[in-house]
PDB file of C-alpha atoms in Angstrom:
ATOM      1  CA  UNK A 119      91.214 106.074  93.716  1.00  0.00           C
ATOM      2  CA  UNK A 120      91.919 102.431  94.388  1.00  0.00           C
ATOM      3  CA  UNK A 121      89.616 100.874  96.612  1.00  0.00           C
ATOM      4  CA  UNK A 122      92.264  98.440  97.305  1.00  0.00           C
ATOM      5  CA  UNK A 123      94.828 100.706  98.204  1.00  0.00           C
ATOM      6  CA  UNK A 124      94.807 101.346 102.045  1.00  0.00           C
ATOM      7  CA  UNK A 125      96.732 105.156 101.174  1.00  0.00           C
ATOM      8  CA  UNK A 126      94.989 105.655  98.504  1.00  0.00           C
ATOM      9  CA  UNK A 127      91.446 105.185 100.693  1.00  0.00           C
ATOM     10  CA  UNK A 128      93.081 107.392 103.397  1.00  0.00           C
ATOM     11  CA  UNK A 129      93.733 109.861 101.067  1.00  0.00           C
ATOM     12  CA  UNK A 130      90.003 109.990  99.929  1.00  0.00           C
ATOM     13  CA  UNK A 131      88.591 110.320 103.311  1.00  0.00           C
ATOM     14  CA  UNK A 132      91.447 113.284 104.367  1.00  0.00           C
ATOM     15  CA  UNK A 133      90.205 115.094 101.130  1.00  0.00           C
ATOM     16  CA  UNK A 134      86.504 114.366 101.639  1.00  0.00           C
ATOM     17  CA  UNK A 135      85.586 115.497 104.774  1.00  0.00           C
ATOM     18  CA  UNK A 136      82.159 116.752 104.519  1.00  0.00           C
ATOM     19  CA  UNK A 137      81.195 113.200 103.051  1.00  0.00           C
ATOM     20  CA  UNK A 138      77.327 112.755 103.654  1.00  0.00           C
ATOM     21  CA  UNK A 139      76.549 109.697 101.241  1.00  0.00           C
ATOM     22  CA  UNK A 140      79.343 107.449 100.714  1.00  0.00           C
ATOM     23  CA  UNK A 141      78.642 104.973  97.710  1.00  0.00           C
ATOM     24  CA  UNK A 142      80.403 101.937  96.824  1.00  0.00           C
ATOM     25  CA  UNK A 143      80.316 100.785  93.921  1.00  0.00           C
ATOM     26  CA  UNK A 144      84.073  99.535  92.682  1.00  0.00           C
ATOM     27  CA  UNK A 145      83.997  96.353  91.361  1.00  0.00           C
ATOM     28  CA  UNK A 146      85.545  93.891  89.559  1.00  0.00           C
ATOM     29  CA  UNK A 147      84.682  90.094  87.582  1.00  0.00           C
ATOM     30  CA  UNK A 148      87.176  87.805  86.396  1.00  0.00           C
ATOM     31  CA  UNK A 149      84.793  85.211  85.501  1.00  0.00           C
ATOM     32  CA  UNK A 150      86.784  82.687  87.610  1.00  0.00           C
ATOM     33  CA  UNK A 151      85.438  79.659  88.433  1.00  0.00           C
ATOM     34  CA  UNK A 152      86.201  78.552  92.156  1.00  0.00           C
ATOM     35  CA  UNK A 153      87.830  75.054  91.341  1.00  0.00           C
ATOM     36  CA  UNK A 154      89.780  75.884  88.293  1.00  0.00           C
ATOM     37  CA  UNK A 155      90.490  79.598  88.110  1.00  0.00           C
ATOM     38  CA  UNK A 156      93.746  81.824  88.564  1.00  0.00           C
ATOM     39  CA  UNK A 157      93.676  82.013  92.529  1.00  0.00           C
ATOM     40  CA  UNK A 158      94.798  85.777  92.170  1.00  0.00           C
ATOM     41  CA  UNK A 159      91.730  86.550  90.305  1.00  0.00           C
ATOM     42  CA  UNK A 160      89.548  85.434  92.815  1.00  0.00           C
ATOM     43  CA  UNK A 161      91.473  87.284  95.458  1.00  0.00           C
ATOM     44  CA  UNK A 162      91.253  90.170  92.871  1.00  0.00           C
ATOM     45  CA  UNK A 163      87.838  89.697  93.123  1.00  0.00           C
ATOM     46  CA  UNK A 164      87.580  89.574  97.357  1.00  0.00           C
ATOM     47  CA  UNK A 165      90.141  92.560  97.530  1.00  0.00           C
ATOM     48  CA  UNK A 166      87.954  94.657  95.383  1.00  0.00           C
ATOM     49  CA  UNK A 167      84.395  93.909  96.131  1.00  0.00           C
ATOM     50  CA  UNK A 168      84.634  92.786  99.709  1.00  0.00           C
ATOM     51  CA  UNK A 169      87.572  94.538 101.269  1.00  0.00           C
ATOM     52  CA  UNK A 170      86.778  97.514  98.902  1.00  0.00           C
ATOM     53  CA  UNK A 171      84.059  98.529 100.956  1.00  0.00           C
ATOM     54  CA  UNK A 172      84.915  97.573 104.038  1.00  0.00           C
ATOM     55  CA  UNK A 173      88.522  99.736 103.841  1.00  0.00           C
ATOM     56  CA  UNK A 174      85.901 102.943 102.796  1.00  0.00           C
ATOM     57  CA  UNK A 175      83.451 101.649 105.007  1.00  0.00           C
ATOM     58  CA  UNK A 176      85.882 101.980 107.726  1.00  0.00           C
ATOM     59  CA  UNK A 177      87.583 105.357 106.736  1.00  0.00           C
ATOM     60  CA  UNK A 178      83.990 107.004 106.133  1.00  0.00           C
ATOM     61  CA  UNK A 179      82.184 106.187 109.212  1.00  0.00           C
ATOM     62  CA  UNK A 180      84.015 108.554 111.605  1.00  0.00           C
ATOM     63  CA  UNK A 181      83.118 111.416 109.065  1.00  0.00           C
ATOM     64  CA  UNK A 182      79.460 110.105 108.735  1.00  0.00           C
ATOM     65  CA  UNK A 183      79.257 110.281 112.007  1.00  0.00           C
ATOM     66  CA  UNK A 184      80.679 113.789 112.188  1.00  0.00           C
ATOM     67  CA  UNK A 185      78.889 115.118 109.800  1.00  0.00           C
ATOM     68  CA  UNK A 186      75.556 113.649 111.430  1.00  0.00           C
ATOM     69  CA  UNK A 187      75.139 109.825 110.240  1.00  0.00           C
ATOM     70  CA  UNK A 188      74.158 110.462 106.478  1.00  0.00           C
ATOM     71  CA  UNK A 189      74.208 106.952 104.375  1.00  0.00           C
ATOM     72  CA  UNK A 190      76.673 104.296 103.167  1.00  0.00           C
ATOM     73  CA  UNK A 191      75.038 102.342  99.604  1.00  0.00           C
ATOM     74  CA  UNK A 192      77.036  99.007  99.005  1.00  0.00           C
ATOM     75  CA  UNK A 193      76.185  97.833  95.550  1.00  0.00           C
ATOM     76  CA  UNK A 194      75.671  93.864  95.411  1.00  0.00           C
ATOM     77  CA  UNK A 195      74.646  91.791  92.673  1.00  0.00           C
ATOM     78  CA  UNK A 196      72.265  88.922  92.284  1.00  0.00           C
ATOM     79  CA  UNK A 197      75.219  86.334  91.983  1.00  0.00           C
ATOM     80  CA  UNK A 198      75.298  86.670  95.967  1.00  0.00           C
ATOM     81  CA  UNK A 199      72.340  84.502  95.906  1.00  0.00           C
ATOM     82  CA  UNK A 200      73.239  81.994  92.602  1.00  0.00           C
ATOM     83  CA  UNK A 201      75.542  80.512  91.140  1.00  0.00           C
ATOM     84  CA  UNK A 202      76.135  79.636  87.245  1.00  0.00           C
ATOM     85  CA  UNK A 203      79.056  77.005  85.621  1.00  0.00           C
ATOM     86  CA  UNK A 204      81.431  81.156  85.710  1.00  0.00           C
ATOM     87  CA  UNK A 205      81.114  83.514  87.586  1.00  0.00           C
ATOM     88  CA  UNK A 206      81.247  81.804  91.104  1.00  0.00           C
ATOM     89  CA  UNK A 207      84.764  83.938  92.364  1.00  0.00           C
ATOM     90  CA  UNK A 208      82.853  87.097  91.930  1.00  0.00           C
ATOM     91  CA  UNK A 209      79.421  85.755  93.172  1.00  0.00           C
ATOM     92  CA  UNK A 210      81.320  84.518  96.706  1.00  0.00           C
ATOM     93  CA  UNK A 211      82.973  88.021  96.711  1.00  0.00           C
ATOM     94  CA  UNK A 212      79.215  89.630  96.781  1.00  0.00           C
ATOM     95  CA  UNK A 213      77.651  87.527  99.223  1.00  0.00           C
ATOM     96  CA  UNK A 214      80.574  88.358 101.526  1.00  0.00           C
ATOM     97  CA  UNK A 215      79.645  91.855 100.436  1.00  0.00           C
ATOM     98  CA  UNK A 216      76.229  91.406 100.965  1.00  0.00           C
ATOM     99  CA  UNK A 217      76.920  90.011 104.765  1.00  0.00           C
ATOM    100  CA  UNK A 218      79.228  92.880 105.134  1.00  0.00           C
ATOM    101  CA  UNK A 219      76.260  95.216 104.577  1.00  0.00           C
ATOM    102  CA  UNK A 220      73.938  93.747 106.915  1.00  0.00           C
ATOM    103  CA  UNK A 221      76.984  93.764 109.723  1.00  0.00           C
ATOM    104  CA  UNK A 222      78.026  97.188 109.541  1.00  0.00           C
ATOM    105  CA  UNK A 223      74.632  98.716 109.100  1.00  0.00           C
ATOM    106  CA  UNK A 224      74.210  96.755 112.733  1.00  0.00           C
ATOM    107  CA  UNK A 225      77.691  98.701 113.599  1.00  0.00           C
ATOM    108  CA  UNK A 226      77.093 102.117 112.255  1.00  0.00           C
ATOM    109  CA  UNK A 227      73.156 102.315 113.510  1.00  0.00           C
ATOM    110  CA  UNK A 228      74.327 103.743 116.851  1.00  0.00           C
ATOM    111  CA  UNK A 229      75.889 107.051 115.057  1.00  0.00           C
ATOM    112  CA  UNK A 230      72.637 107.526 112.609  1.00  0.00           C
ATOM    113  CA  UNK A 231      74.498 106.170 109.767  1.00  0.00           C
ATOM    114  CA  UNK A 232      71.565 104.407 107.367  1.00  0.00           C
ATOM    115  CA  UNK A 233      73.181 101.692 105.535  1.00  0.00           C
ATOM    116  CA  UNK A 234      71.468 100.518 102.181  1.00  0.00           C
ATOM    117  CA  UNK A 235      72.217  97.199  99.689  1.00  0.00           C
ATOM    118  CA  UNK A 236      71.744  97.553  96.304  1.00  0.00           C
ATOM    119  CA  UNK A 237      71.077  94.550  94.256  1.00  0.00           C
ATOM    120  CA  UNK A 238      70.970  93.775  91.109  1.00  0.00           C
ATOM    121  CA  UNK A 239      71.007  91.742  87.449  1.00  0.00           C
ATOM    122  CA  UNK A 240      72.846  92.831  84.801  1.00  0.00           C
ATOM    123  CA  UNK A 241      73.449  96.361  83.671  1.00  0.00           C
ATOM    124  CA  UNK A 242      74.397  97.640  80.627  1.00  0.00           C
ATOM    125  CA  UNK A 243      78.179  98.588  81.715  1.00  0.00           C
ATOM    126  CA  UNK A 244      81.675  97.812  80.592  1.00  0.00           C
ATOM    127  CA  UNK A 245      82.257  95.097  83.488  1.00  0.00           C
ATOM    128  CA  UNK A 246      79.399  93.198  80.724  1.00  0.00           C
ATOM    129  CA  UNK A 247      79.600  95.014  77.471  1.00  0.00           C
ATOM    130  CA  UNK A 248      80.539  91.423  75.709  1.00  0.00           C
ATOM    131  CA  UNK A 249      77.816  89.241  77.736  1.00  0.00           C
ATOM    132  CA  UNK A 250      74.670  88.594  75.543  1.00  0.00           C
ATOM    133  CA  UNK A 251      72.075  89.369  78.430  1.00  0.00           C
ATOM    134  CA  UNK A 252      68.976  91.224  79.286  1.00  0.00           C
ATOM    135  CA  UNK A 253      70.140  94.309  80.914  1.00  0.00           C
ATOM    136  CA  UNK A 254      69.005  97.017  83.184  1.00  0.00           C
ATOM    137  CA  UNK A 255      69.834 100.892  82.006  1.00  0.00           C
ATOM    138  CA  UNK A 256      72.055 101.877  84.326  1.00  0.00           C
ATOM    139  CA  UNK A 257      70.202 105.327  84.754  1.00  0.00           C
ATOM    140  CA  UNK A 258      67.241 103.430  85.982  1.00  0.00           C
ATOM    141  CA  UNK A 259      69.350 101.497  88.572  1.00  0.00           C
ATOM    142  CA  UNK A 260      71.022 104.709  89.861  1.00  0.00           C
ATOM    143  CA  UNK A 261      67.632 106.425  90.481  1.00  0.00           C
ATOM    144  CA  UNK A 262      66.537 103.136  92.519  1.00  0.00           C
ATOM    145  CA  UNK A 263      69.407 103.216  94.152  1.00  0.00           C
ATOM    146  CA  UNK A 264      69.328 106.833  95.652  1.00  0.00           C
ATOM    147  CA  UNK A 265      65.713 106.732  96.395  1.00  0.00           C
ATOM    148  CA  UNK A 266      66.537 103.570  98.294  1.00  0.00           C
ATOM    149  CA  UNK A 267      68.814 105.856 100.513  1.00  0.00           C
ATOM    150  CA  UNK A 268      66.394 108.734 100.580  1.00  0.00           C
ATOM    151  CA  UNK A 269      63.660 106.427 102.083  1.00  0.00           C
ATOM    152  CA  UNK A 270      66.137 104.852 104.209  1.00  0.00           C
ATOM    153  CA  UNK A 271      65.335 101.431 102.993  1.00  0.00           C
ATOM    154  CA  UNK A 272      67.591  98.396 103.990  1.00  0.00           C
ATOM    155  CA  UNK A 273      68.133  96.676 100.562  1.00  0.00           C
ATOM    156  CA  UNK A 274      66.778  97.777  97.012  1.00  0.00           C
ATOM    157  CA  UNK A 275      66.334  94.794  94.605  1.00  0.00           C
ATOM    158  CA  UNK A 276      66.521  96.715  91.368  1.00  0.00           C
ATOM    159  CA  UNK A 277      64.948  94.241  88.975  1.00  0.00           C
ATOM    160  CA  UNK A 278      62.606  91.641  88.775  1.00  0.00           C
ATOM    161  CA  UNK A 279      65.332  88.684  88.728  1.00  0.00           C
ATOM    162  CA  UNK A 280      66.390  89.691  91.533  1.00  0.00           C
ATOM    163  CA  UNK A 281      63.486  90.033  93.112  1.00  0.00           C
ATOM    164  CA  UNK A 282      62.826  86.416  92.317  1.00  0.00           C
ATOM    165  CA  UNK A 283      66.317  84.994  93.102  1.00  0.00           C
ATOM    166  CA  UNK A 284      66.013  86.626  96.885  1.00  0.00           C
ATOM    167  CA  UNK A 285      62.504  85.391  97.148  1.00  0.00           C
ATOM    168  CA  UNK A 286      63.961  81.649  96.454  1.00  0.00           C
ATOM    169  CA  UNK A 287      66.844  81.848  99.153  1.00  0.00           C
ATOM    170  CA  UNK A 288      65.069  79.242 101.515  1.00  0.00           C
ATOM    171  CA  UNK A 289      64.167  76.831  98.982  1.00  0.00           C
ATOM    172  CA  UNK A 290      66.050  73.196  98.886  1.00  0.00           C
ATOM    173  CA  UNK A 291      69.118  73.978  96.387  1.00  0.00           C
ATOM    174  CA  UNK A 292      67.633  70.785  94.206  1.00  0.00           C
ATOM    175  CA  UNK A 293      65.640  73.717  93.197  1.00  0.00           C
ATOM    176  CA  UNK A 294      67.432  76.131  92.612  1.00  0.00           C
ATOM    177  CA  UNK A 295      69.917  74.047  90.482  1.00  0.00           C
ATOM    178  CA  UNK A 296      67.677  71.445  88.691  1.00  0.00           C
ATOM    179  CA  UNK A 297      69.831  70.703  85.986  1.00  0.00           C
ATOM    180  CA  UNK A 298      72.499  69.428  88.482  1.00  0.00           C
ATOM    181  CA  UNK A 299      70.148  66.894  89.795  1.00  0.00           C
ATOM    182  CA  UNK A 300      69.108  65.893  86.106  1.00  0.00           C
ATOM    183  CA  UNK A 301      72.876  64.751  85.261  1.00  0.00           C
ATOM    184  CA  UNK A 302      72.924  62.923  89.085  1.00  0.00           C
ATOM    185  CA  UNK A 303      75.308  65.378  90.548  1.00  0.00           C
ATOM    186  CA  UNK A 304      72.791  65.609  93.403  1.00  0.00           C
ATOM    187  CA  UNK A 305      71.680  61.908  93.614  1.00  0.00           C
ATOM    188  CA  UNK A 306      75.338  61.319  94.937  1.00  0.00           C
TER     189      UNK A 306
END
């Protein structure tokens, strides 16, 4: 199916109507940087891993709710809480993603629906295959993942980056970024 298709998500929820556990994880990087990449691949990037989930999000509920609440698992990354010199269209498209998870879980509490983040660091998948990086087995993420939703938990942070990189989201961005203040970018 294409999650950014709104017949092809209709079709989906008309032919899965016993849905329980719906689990997006579609997703898409361009690598575009926000100043100087192809527009359309940063749209690419908002269509598929923000509006993705919404569109199912939005076709799924009324069935979760039928079928007695069950769970909704969005999967995020760790580039909704950093940001590198690439990379930035898809990490904007995940922190949208990431608020989109904390608003509908808000929205879908009311019919029992549990709604759980899953965030991550790299994992060894195709959407990386030719990125030299430490990476998570994806078999290792997966089992996170689901026993996030079995214990109901609001957000699983798969890894230990991370874990770090959320624990740092109140600190000054001088911080964060330190080699941007070292060539006087912040000193401006």
């Amino acid at each position: 199916m294409d999650v950014t298709d709104d017949a092809s998500v209709a079709r989906a929820a008309e032919l899965a109507g016993d849905t329980t556990l719906l689990i997006n994880n579609a997703g898409v990087s361009t690598f575009a940087r926000l100043t100087d990449g192809a527009e359309e691949d940063i749209r690419l990037e908002m269509e598929t891993n923000f509006f993705g989930p919404l569109r199912m999000v939005r076709a799924f509920a009324p069935i979760l709710g039928a079928n007695g609440g069950g769970a909704v698992l969005n999967v995020l990354s760790v580039m909704a809480w950093m940001a590198f010199e690439h990379s930035n269209g898809y990490g904007a498209s995940k922190a949208a993603a990431w608020s989109l998870t904390n608003g509908v879980r808000h929205e879908l509490a009311a019919q029992g629906t549990r709604v759980t983040g899953l965030a991550m660091a790299s994992v060894d998948t195709d959407m990386i295959a030719d990125i030299e990086d430490e990476k998570s087995d994806p078999r290792v993420i997966a089992k996170a993942a689901l026993d996030g939703v079995e214990t109901g938990a609001f957000e699983v942070l798969a890894d230990t980056r991370t874990a770090g990189w959320k624990s740092r989201l109140g600190e000054d961005p001088a911080l964060l970024y330190p080699h941007l203040t070292e060539v006087g970018v912040a000193a401006r």
